[in-house]
Amino acid sequence: QVQLVESGGGLVQPGGSLILSCVASGSIFSITAMRWYRHAPGKERELVADSISGGTTAYAESVKGRFTISRDNAKNTLYLQMHSLRPEDTALYYCQAGIRSSRAGPPMAYWGQGTQVTVSS
C-alpha cells in the first residue's frame, strides 16, 4: 500500500508565495517521476511541473519562472515552491508519482487527494 499526502495549500493574496509538499509512504522500493498537477473548476486538469529521476524538471508555460519543483529522495518528498501567485493559479493541486514496490515490479501511478490553493485579495 502506498499513500501520497499533500500539504501546504491555503489562501494567499496575488503576488504571494506558498510551498506545497507531498510525502510518499508505504511499500516503496523506488520512485521514478513525481509530478504536480492542478485542476480548477471548469478547466481541464493541467500538468504543472514534472521531476524525473535524475534531476530533470519541466514546467507548464504558465508557471515557468514562478514555480520550482524539487525532491528530497531520502524523505520521499516532493515540493512545489510557488511565487508571484496569480488568481488564475487557484486550483486543487495534486501530487502524482510512479512508484515501484519491489525490484522486479513495474512502476505504478499513485495520486494524492490534493491541497487547495486559492489566490485572492
PDB file of C-alpha atoms in Angstrom:
ATOM      1  CA  GLN A   1       0.000   0.000   0.000  1.00  0.00           C
ATOM      2  CA  VAL A   2       1.328   3.418  -0.997  1.00  0.00           C
ATOM      3  CA  GLN A   3      -0.003   6.807   0.045  1.00  0.00           C
ATOM      4  CA  LEU A   4       0.702  10.310  -1.184  1.00  0.00           C
ATOM      5  CA  VAL A   5      -0.272  13.142   1.140  1.00  0.00           C
ATOM      6  CA  GLU A   6      -0.110  16.774   0.076  1.00  0.00           C
ATOM      7  CA  SER A   7       0.027  19.798   2.364  1.00  0.00           C
ATOM      8  CA  GLY A   8       0.792  23.498   2.278  1.00  0.00           C
ATOM      9  CA  GLY A   9      -2.176  24.880   0.378  1.00  0.00           C
ATOM     10  CA  GLY A  10      -4.199  27.830   1.560  1.00  0.00           C
ATOM     11  CA  LEU A  11      -5.448  31.318   0.810  1.00  0.00           C
ATOM     12  CA  VAL A  12      -2.863  33.825  -0.399  1.00  0.00           C
ATOM     13  CA  GLN A  13      -3.031  37.290  -1.922  1.00  0.00           C
ATOM     14  CA  PRO A  14      -1.947  37.920  -5.508  1.00  0.00           C
ATOM     15  CA  GLY A  15       1.813  38.223  -5.652  1.00  0.00           C
ATOM     16  CA  GLY A  16       2.236  35.985  -2.637  1.00  0.00           C
ATOM     17  CA  SER A  17       4.041  32.672  -2.194  1.00  0.00           C
ATOM     18  CA  LEU A  18       3.283  29.167  -0.989  1.00  0.00           C
ATOM     19  CA  ILE A  19       5.262  25.955  -0.687  1.00  0.00           C
ATOM     20  CA  LEU A  20       3.426  22.676  -1.287  1.00  0.00           C
ATOM     21  CA  SER A  21       4.720  19.340  -0.020  1.00  0.00           C
ATOM     22  CA  CYS A  22       3.864  15.776  -0.983  1.00  0.00           C
ATOM     23  CA  VAL A  23       5.059  12.871   1.134  1.00  0.00           C
ATOM     24  CA  ALA A  24       5.023   9.329  -0.241  1.00  0.00           C
ATOM     25  CA  SER A  25       4.806   6.491   2.293  1.00  0.00           C
ATOM     26  CA  GLY A  26       4.156   2.772   2.408  1.00  0.00           C
ATOM     27  CA  SER A  27       5.643  -0.031   0.357  1.00  0.00           C
ATOM     28  CA  ILE A  28       8.220   1.917  -1.667  1.00  0.00           C
ATOM     29  CA  PHE A  29      11.242   0.346  -3.362  1.00  0.00           C
ATOM     30  CA  SER A  30      11.923   3.243  -5.710  1.00  0.00           C
ATOM     31  CA  ILE A  31      10.238   6.335  -7.140  1.00  0.00           C
ATOM     32  CA  THR A  32      10.589   7.327 -10.759  1.00  0.00           C
ATOM     33  CA  ALA A  33       8.868  10.536 -11.804  1.00  0.00           C
ATOM     34  CA  MET A  34       6.967  12.783  -9.402  1.00  0.00           C
ATOM     35  CA  ARG A  35       4.646  15.461 -10.696  1.00  0.00           C
ATOM     36  CA  TRP A  36       2.333  18.249  -9.632  1.00  0.00           C
ATOM     37  CA  TYR A  37      -0.988  18.646 -11.394  1.00  0.00           C
ATOM     38  CA  ARG A  38      -3.742  21.146 -10.782  1.00  0.00           C
ATOM     39  CA  HIS A  39      -7.436  21.178 -11.518  1.00  0.00           C
ATOM     40  CA  ALA A  40      -9.507  24.335 -11.487  1.00  0.00           C
ATOM     41  CA  PRO A  41     -13.317  24.321 -11.721  1.00  0.00           C
ATOM     42  CA  GLY A  42     -14.457  24.330 -15.332  1.00  0.00           C
ATOM     43  CA  LYS A  43     -10.971  23.624 -16.663  1.00  0.00           C
ATOM     44  CA  GLU A  44      -9.017  20.556 -17.748  1.00  0.00           C
ATOM     45  CA  ARG A  45      -6.525  19.058 -15.319  1.00  0.00           C
ATOM     46  CA  GLU A  46      -3.110  20.568 -16.055  1.00  0.00           C
ATOM     47  CA  LEU A  47       0.395  19.175 -15.551  1.00  0.00           C
ATOM     48  CA  VAL A  48       2.144  21.966 -13.670  1.00  0.00           C
ATOM     49  CA  ALA A  49       5.629  20.580 -13.033  1.00  0.00           C
ATOM     50  CA  ASP A  50       7.491  17.345 -13.542  1.00  0.00           C
ATOM     51  CA  SER A  51      10.511  15.920 -11.699  1.00  0.00           C
ATOM     52  CA  ILE A  52      12.057  12.892 -13.379  1.00  0.00           C
ATOM     53  CA  SER A  53      14.519  10.665 -11.556  1.00  0.00           C
ATOM     54  CA  GLY A  54      17.983  12.049 -12.254  1.00  0.00           C
ATOM     55  CA  GLY A  55      17.145  15.680 -11.700  1.00  0.00           C
ATOM     56  CA  THR A  56      15.394  16.643 -14.931  1.00  0.00           C
ATOM     57  CA  THR A  57      12.491  19.048 -14.450  1.00  0.00           C
ATOM     58  CA  ALA A  58       9.849  20.508 -16.715  1.00  0.00           C
ATOM     59  CA  TYR A  59       7.158  23.153 -16.272  1.00  0.00           C
ATOM     60  CA  ALA A  60       3.964  24.332 -17.845  1.00  0.00           C
ATOM     61  CA  GLU A  61       4.482  27.591 -19.735  1.00  0.00           C
ATOM     62  CA  SER A  62       2.022  29.326 -17.430  1.00  0.00           C
ATOM     63  CA  VAL A  63       4.232  28.761 -14.358  1.00  0.00           C
ATOM     64  CA  LYS A  64       7.763  28.961 -15.768  1.00  0.00           C
ATOM     65  CA  GLY A  65       9.904  31.369 -13.810  1.00  0.00           C
ATOM     66  CA  ARG A  66       7.440  31.444 -10.904  1.00  0.00           C
ATOM     67  CA  PHE A  67       7.237  27.826  -9.689  1.00  0.00           C
ATOM     68  CA  THR A  68      10.073  25.480  -8.733  1.00  0.00           C
ATOM     69  CA  ILE A  69       9.718  21.718  -8.282  1.00  0.00           C
ATOM     70  CA  SER A  70      12.191  19.834  -6.115  1.00  0.00           C
ATOM     71  CA  ARG A  71      12.569  16.452  -4.439  1.00  0.00           C
ATOM     72  CA  ASP A  72      14.115  15.117  -1.254  1.00  0.00           C
ATOM     73  CA  ASN A  73      14.664  11.490  -2.242  1.00  0.00           C
ATOM     74  CA  ALA A  74      15.778  10.487   1.243  1.00  0.00           C
ATOM     75  CA  LYS A  75      12.417  11.624   2.604  1.00  0.00           C
ATOM     76  CA  ASN A  76      10.324  10.558  -0.417  1.00  0.00           C
ATOM     77  CA  THR A  77       9.059  14.104  -0.517  1.00  0.00           C
ATOM     78  CA  LEU A  78       8.178  16.375  -3.416  1.00  0.00           C
ATOM     79  CA  TYR A  79       7.932  20.144  -3.127  1.00  0.00           C
ATOM     80  CA  LEU A  80       6.494  22.938  -5.210  1.00  0.00           C
ATOM     81  CA  GLN A  81       7.643  26.464  -4.438  1.00  0.00           C
ATOM     82  CA  MET A  82       5.161  28.925  -5.866  1.00  0.00           C
ATOM     83  CA  HIS A  83       5.944  32.631  -6.145  1.00  0.00           C
ATOM     84  CA  SER A  84       4.223  35.621  -7.746  1.00  0.00           C
ATOM     85  CA  LEU A  85       0.928  33.807  -7.449  1.00  0.00           C
ATOM     86  CA  ARG A  86      -1.961  34.935  -9.626  1.00  0.00           C
ATOM     87  CA  PRO A  87      -5.734  34.423  -9.291  1.00  0.00           C
ATOM     88  CA  GLU A  88      -5.553  32.048 -12.261  1.00  0.00           C
ATOM     89  CA  ASP A  89      -3.295  29.758 -10.187  1.00  0.00           C
ATOM     90  CA  THR A  90      -6.299  28.971  -7.989  1.00  0.00           C
ATOM     91  CA  ALA A  91      -6.906  25.222  -8.167  1.00  0.00           C
ATOM     92  CA  LEU A  92      -6.728  21.914  -6.357  1.00  0.00           C
ATOM     93  CA  TYR A  93      -3.088  20.815  -6.599  1.00  0.00           C
ATOM     94  CA  TYR A  94      -2.364  17.092  -6.815  1.00  0.00           C
ATOM     95  CA  CYS A  95       0.811  15.104  -6.422  1.00  0.00           C
ATOM     96  CA  GLN A  96       1.356  12.077  -8.690  1.00  0.00           C
ATOM     97  CA  ALA A  97       4.227   9.601  -8.546  1.00  0.00           C
ATOM     98  CA  GLY A  98       5.463   6.486 -10.314  1.00  0.00           C
ATOM     99  CA  ILE A  99       6.416   4.043  -7.574  1.00  0.00           C
ATOM    100  CA  ARG A 100       7.891   0.557  -7.590  1.00  0.00           C
ATOM    101  CA  SER A 101       7.042  -1.536  -4.555  1.00  0.00           C
ATOM    102  CA  SER A 102       9.664  -4.178  -5.407  1.00  0.00           C
ATOM    103  CA  ARG A 103      12.810  -4.509  -7.515  1.00  0.00           C
ATOM    104  CA  ALA A 104      11.050  -6.656 -10.118  1.00  0.00           C
ATOM    105  CA  GLY A 105       7.716  -4.862 -10.187  1.00  0.00           C
ATOM    106  CA  PRO A 106       6.734  -2.173 -12.706  1.00  0.00           C
ATOM    107  CA  PRO A 107       6.208   1.413 -11.528  1.00  0.00           C
ATOM    108  CA  MET A 108       2.579   2.118 -10.667  1.00  0.00           C
ATOM    109  CA  ALA A 109       0.954   5.544 -10.742  1.00  0.00           C
ATOM    110  CA  TYR A 110      -0.314   6.880  -7.420  1.00  0.00           C
ATOM    111  CA  TRP A 111      -2.220  10.081  -6.673  1.00  0.00           C
ATOM    112  CA  GLY A 112      -2.712  12.192  -3.593  1.00  0.00           C
ATOM    113  CA  GLN A 113      -6.008  13.716  -2.501  1.00  0.00           C
ATOM    114  CA  GLY A 114      -4.928  17.251  -3.305  1.00  0.00           C
ATOM    115  CA  THR A 115      -4.420  20.519  -1.476  1.00  0.00           C
ATOM    116  CA  GLN A 116      -6.417  23.641  -2.319  1.00  0.00           C
ATOM    117  CA  VAL A 117      -4.627  26.810  -3.373  1.00  0.00           C
ATOM    118  CA  THR A 118      -6.726  29.970  -3.566  1.00  0.00           C
ATOM    119  CA  VAL A 119      -5.221  33.237  -4.775  1.00  0.00           C
ATOM    120  CA  SER A 120      -7.484  36.150  -3.988  1.00  0.00           C
ATOM    121  CA  SER A 121      -7.433  39.610  -2.472  1.00  0.00           C
TER     122      SER A 121
END
